[in-house]
mmCIF file of C-alpha atoms in Angstrom:
data_model
loop_
_atom_site.group_PDB
_atom_site.id
_atom_site.type_symbol
_atom_site.label_atom_id
_atom_site.label_comp_id
_atom_site.label_asym_id
_atom_site.label_seq_id
_atom_site.Cartn_x
_atom_site.Cartn_y
_atom_site.Cartn_z
ATOM 1 C CA UNK E 1 78.741 119.831 120.140
ATOM 2 C CA UNK E 2 78.119 118.420 116.663
ATOM 3 C CA UNK E 3 74.711 116.711 116.494
ATOM 4 C CA UNK E 4 75.519 114.644 113.393
ATOM 5 C CA UNK E 5 76.621 111.234 114.668
ATOM 6 C CA UNK E 6 78.615 110.639 111.467
ATOM 7 C CA UNK E 7 80.935 113.415 112.632
ATOM 8 C CA UNK E 8 82.288 111.084 115.320
ATOM 9 C CA UNK E 9 83.590 108.578 112.760
ATOM 10 C CA UNK E 10 87.086 109.824 111.924
ATOM 11 C CA UNK E 11 89.724 108.161 109.728
ATOM 12 C CA UNK E 12 93.272 109.244 108.886
ATOM 13 C CA UNK E 13 96.694 107.737 108.165
ATOM 14 C CA UNK E 14 98.772 107.144 111.293
ATOM 15 C CA UNK E 15 100.991 104.136 110.417
ATOM 16 C CA UNK E 16 103.702 104.406 107.779
ATOM 17 C CA UNK E 17 104.243 101.755 105.099
ATOM 18 C CA UNK E 18 107.444 100.433 106.665
ATOM 19 C CA UNK E 19 105.792 99.675 109.995
ATOM 20 C CA UNK E 20 102.738 98.142 108.274
ATOM 21 C CA UNK E 21 105.026 95.760 106.370
ATOM 22 C CA UNK E 22 107.011 94.975 109.520
ATOM 23 C CA UNK E 23 103.819 94.132 111.425
ATOM 24 C CA UNK E 24 102.552 91.800 108.701
ATOM 25 C CA UNK E 25 105.958 90.096 108.490
ATOM 26 C CA UNK E 26 105.949 89.472 112.253
ATOM 27 C CA UNK E 27 102.398 88.111 112.161
ATOM 28 C CA UNK E 28 103.199 85.810 109.239
ATOM 29 C CA UNK E 29 106.328 84.583 110.987
ATOM 30 C CA UNK E 30 104.553 83.656 114.217
ATOM 31 C CA UNK E 31 101.570 82.218 112.255
ATOM 32 C CA UNK E 32 99.228 81.875 115.236
ATOM 33 C CA UNK E 33 95.949 82.737 113.488
ATOM 34 C CA UNK E 34 92.880 81.177 115.097
ATOM 35 C CA UNK E 35 89.597 80.897 113.162
ATOM 36 C CA UNK E 36 86.212 82.325 114.062
ATOM 37 C CA UNK E 37 82.833 81.046 112.828
ATOM 38 C CA UNK E 38 80.868 82.958 110.185
ATOM 39 C CA UNK E 39 77.925 83.523 112.523
ATOM 40 C CA UNK E 40 79.023 83.750 116.144
ATOM 41 C CA UNK E 41 75.535 84.155 117.559
ATOM 42 C CA UNK E 42 73.984 81.138 115.805
ATOM 43 C CA UNK E 43 77.042 78.944 115.221
ATOM 44 C CA UNK E 44 76.220 76.424 117.948
ATOM 45 C CA UNK E 45 72.435 75.831 118.120
ATOM 46 C CA UNK E 46 72.866 72.573 120.035
ATOM 47 C CA UNK E 47 75.476 73.875 122.468
ATOM 48 C CA UNK E 48 75.092 77.672 122.575
ATOM 49 C CA UNK E 49 78.020 79.640 123.888
ATOM 50 C CA UNK E 50 77.621 82.002 126.825
ATOM 51 C CA UNK E 51 75.836 85.243 125.992
ATOM 52 C CA UNK E 52 74.384 87.625 128.545
ATOM 53 C CA UNK E 53 73.576 90.463 126.202
ATOM 54 C CA UNK E 54 70.744 91.183 123.791
ATOM 55 C CA UNK E 55 69.680 88.185 121.726
ATOM 56 C CA UNK E 56 71.043 88.448 118.208
ATOM 57 C CA UNK E 57 73.765 90.926 119.127
ATOM 58 C CA UNK E 58 77.407 90.647 120.119
ATOM 59 C CA UNK E 59 77.024 93.095 122.981
ATOM 60 C CA UNK E 60 78.548 90.877 125.627
ATOM 61 C CA UNK E 61 79.778 87.740 123.908
ATOM 62 C CA UNK E 62 83.042 86.493 125.340
ATOM 63 C CA UNK E 63 85.049 86.356 122.120
ATOM 64 C CA UNK E 64 87.863 84.417 123.760
ATOM 65 C CA UNK E 65 85.729 81.284 123.895
ATOM 66 C CA UNK E 66 85.540 81.166 120.088
ATOM 67 C CA UNK E 67 89.244 81.513 119.343
ATOM 68 C CA UNK E 68 90.523 78.352 117.701
ATOM 69 C CA UNK E 69 87.514 76.257 118.714
ATOM 70 C CA UNK E 70 88.133 72.865 117.042
ATOM 71 C CA UNK E 71 84.369 72.304 116.777
ATOM 72 C CA UNK E 72 83.891 75.023 114.157
ATOM 73 C CA UNK E 73 82.962 73.170 110.940
ATOM 74 C CA UNK E 74 85.399 73.869 108.133
ATOM 75 C CA UNK E 75 82.708 75.411 105.931
ATOM 76 C CA UNK E 76 81.733 77.824 108.732
ATOM 77 C CA UNK E 77 85.241 79.084 109.487
ATOM 78 C CA UNK E 78 85.798 82.719 108.809
ATOM 79 C CA UNK E 79 88.435 85.344 109.495
ATOM 80 C CA UNK E 80 91.505 84.574 111.635
ATOM 81 C CA UNK E 81 92.400 86.402 114.826
ATOM 82 C CA UNK E 82 95.628 86.617 116.789
ATOM 83 C CA UNK E 83 97.715 88.703 119.174
ATOM 84 C CA UNK E 84 101.232 89.846 118.277
ATOM 85 C CA UNK E 85 104.094 88.225 120.175
ATOM 86 C CA UNK E 86 106.774 90.659 118.981
ATOM 87 C CA UNK E 87 106.742 93.348 121.672
ATOM 88 C CA UNK E 88 109.020 95.906 119.952
ATOM 89 C CA UNK E 89 106.818 95.978 116.837
ATOM 90 C CA UNK E 90 103.664 96.030 118.939
ATOM 91 C CA UNK E 91 104.982 98.966 120.958
ATOM 92 C CA UNK E 92 105.673 100.918 117.777
ATOM 93 C CA UNK E 93 102.104 100.266 116.633
ATOM 94 C CA UNK E 94 100.834 101.412 120.022
ATOM 95 C CA UNK E 95 102.670 104.730 119.570
ATOM 96 C CA UNK E 96 100.856 105.248 116.252
ATOM 97 C CA UNK E 97 97.470 104.271 117.690
ATOM 98 C CA UNK E 98 97.968 106.620 120.659
ATOM 99 C CA UNK E 99 98.995 109.507 118.419
ATOM 100 C CA UNK E 100 95.786 109.094 116.442
ATOM 101 C CA UNK E 101 93.684 108.631 119.588
ATOM 102 C CA UNK E 102 95.121 111.786 121.135
ATOM 103 C CA UNK E 103 94.264 113.667 117.944
ATOM 104 C CA UNK E 104 90.728 112.237 117.910
ATOM 105 C CA UNK E 105 90.028 113.130 121.542
ATOM 106 C CA UNK E 106 91.810 116.470 121.819
ATOM 107 C CA UNK E 107 91.502 117.858 118.276
ATOM 108 C CA UNK E 108 88.651 116.190 116.403
ATOM 109 C CA UNK E 109 86.436 116.262 119.521
ATOM 110 C CA UNK E 110 87.677 119.595 120.830
ATOM 111 C CA UNK E 111 84.120 120.953 120.873
ATOM 112 C CA UNK E 112 83.294 118.540 123.705
ATOM 113 C CA UNK E 113 86.101 119.244 126.200
ATOM 114 C CA UNK E 114 84.490 117.170 128.932
ATOM 115 C CA UNK E 115 85.417 114.003 126.988
ATOM 116 C CA UNK E 116 89.048 113.574 128.029
ATOM 117 C CA UNK E 117 88.972 110.686 130.459
ATOM 118 C CA UNK E 118 90.455 107.817 128.494
ATOM 119 C CA UNK E 119 93.523 106.399 130.210
ATOM 120 C CA UNK E 120 94.920 103.691 127.951
ATOM 121 C CA UNK E 121 93.905 101.188 125.302
ATOM 122 C CA UNK E 122 94.217 97.440 125.016
ATOM 123 C CA UNK E 123 97.000 95.822 123.011
ATOM 124 C CA UNK E 124 95.627 95.484 119.478
ATOM 125 C CA UNK E 125 94.230 92.220 118.193
ATOM 126 C CA UNK E 126 94.858 91.401 114.545
ATOM 127 C CA UNK E 127 92.329 90.035 112.088
ATOM 128 C CA UNK E 128 93.095 88.339 108.765
ATOM 129 C CA UNK E 129 90.398 88.261 106.110
ATOM 130 C CA UNK E 130 90.845 86.049 103.060
ATOM 131 C CA UNK E 131 88.481 85.821 100.094
ATOM 132 C CA UNK E 132 84.813 85.287 101.192
ATOM 133 C CA UNK E 133 85.594 86.283 104.799
ATOM 134 C CA UNK E 134 83.533 88.951 106.537
ATOM 135 C CA UNK E 135 82.289 89.949 109.999
ATOM 136 C CA UNK E 136 78.688 90.105 111.154
ATOM 137 C CA UNK E 137 77.090 93.327 112.339
ATOM 138 C CA UNK E 138 77.867 94.168 115.950
ATOM 139 C CA UNK E 139 78.729 96.989 118.304
ATOM 140 C CA UNK E 140 81.867 97.092 120.442
ATOM 141 C CA UNK E 141 80.309 97.911 123.802
ATOM 142 C CA UNK E 142 81.538 94.649 125.318
ATOM 143 C CA UNK E 143 82.085 93.881 128.975
ATOM 144 C CA UNK E 144 84.703 91.150 128.858
ATOM 145 C CA UNK E 145 87.521 93.463 127.682
ATOM 146 C CA UNK E 146 87.854 94.876 131.180
ATOM 147 C CA UNK E 147 86.787 92.002 133.423
ATOM 148 C CA UNK E 148 90.147 91.540 135.130
ATOM 149 C CA UNK E 149 92.166 93.989 137.208
ATOM 150 C CA UNK E 150 91.189 96.869 134.936
ATOM 151 C CA UNK E 151 87.506 97.784 135.150
ATOM 152 C CA UNK E 152 85.428 99.812 132.754
ATOM 153 C CA UNK E 153 83.917 99.687 129.285
ATOM 154 C CA UNK E 154 85.181 100.647 125.832
ATOM 155 C CA UNK E 155 84.206 104.123 124.685
ATOM 156 C CA UNK E 156 86.234 104.527 121.477
ATOM 157 C CA UNK E 157 86.688 101.756 118.908
ATOM 158 C CA UNK E 158 89.919 101.747 116.901
ATOM 159 C CA UNK E 159 90.292 99.886 113.586
ATOM 160 C CA UNK E 160 93.396 100.101 111.417
ATOM 161 C CA UNK E 161 94.504 98.574 108.116
ATOM 162 C CA UNK E 162 98.000 97.187 107.529
ATOM 163 C CA UNK E 163 97.902 96.208 103.856
ATOM 164 C CA UNK E 164 96.655 97.115 100.387
ATOM 165 C CA UNK E 165 96.684 93.779 98.553
ATOM 166 C CA UNK E 166 92.941 93.098 98.654
ATOM 167 C CA UNK E 167 89.567 94.159 97.287
ATOM 168 C CA UNK E 168 86.284 94.496 99.143
ATOM 169 C CA UNK E 169 86.417 94.290 102.925
ATOM 170 C CA UNK E 170 84.845 97.699 103.547
ATOM 171 C CA UNK E 171 83.784 98.641 107.051
ATOM 172 C CA UNK E 172 80.041 99.249 106.702
ATOM 173 C CA UNK E 173 78.458 101.465 109.314
ATOM 174 C CA UNK E 174 74.826 101.603 110.472
ATOM 175 C CA UNK E 175 73.690 103.915 107.649
ATOM 176 C CA UNK E 176 75.124 101.666 104.900
ATOM 177 C CA UNK E 177 78.115 103.944 104.428
ATOM 178 C CA UNK E 178 81.148 101.907 103.356
ATOM 179 C CA UNK E 179 84.566 103.024 104.575
ATOM 180 C CA UNK E 180 87.511 101.737 102.557
ATOM 181 C CA UNK E 181 90.887 101.806 104.281
ATOM 182 C CA UNK E 182 94.148 102.712 102.649
ATOM 183 C CA UNK E 183 97.319 101.153 104.004
ATOM 184 C CA UNK E 184 98.204 102.653 107.387
ATOM 185 C CA UNK E 185 94.843 104.306 107.986
ATOM 186 C CA UNK E 186 93.135 104.065 111.379
ATOM 187 C CA UNK E 187 89.490 104.834 112.128
ATOM 188 C CA UNK E 188 88.216 106.043 115.504
ATOM 189 C CA UNK E 189 84.542 105.993 116.454
ATOM 190 C CA UNK E 190 82.353 105.521 119.556
ATOM 191 C CA UNK E 191 81.923 101.940 120.766
ATOM 192 C CA UNK E 192 78.317 102.243 121.909
ATOM 193 C CA UNK E 193 75.072 100.893 120.454
ATOM 194 C CA UNK E 194 74.635 103.891 118.127
ATOM 195 C CA UNK E 195 77.531 102.666 115.962
ATOM 196 C CA UNK E 196 76.793 99.102 114.796
ATOM 197 C CA UNK E 197 79.106 98.073 111.993
ATOM 198 C CA UNK E 198 80.324 95.066 110.063
ATOM 199 C CA UNK E 199 83.136 94.084 107.722
ATOM 200 C CA UNK E 200 81.906 93.333 104.227
ATOM 201 C CA UNK E 201 83.168 90.314 102.336
ATOM 202 C CA UNK E 202 86.707 90.404 100.985
ATOM 203 C CA UNK E 203 86.379 89.591 97.288
ATOM 204 C CA UNK E 204 90.056 88.992 96.511
ATOM 205 C CA UNK E 205 93.442 89.135 98.183
ATOM 206 C CA UNK E 206 94.167 89.246 101.900
ATOM 207 C CA UNK E 207 93.191 92.003 104.338
ATOM 208 C CA UNK E 208 94.906 92.458 107.703
ATOM 209 C CA UNK E 209 93.272 94.732 110.266
ATOM 210 C CA UNK E 210 94.184 95.708 113.794
ATOM 211 C CA UNK E 211 91.543 96.355 116.428
ATOM 212 C CA UNK E 212 91.613 97.806 119.893
ATOM 213 C CA UNK E 213 89.558 100.107 122.104
ATOM 214 C CA UNK E 214 90.297 102.670 124.732
ATOM 215 C CA UNK E 215 90.186 101.728 128.406
ATOM 216 C CA UNK E 216 88.102 104.387 130.091
ATOM 217 C CA UNK E 217 87.714 103.981 133.829
#
């Protein structure tokens, strides 16, 4: 087993240009982006939103409660988030995500054969970052993802990039390493507290990312 935790951050190209463009076209057509506040943890000092995790972290924030909240002041609005309504396009993206996830688990992590228990992954969410947008530091070990019929916690985080018409917007990991995504690239890394990360400010253009995580049971 590799003892360098950076080894478990793995990025490669899994989505072709045609499907990236198709996905962005579908998202623009449905135009259902909902804004998030700049600082989720401290956005509502007078009426704090439910958090049952560590103070100052996003460990167990229920992100759904922030989507499209009309009380977010205009100056505090940040990136947009949505789900994709077009099932055929979404299914094609899922094929690409699964191909990369299979490679990550069975090839990149082949020196730890006991890690093979992921069963599925959630339908990706999509995030749109315009100029000045970013995302605060957090880890993805959230509970709410699997609080319905499916139980469990995320073990692998999956972040992909659909476009190339932007500058900035690097994914910064815990050691201040910045990962820049080319169009169609997807990154896989553990979701636990050892891998805090954030999205740095987009300085120009428009970035569109997809995010999901595996559904280990």
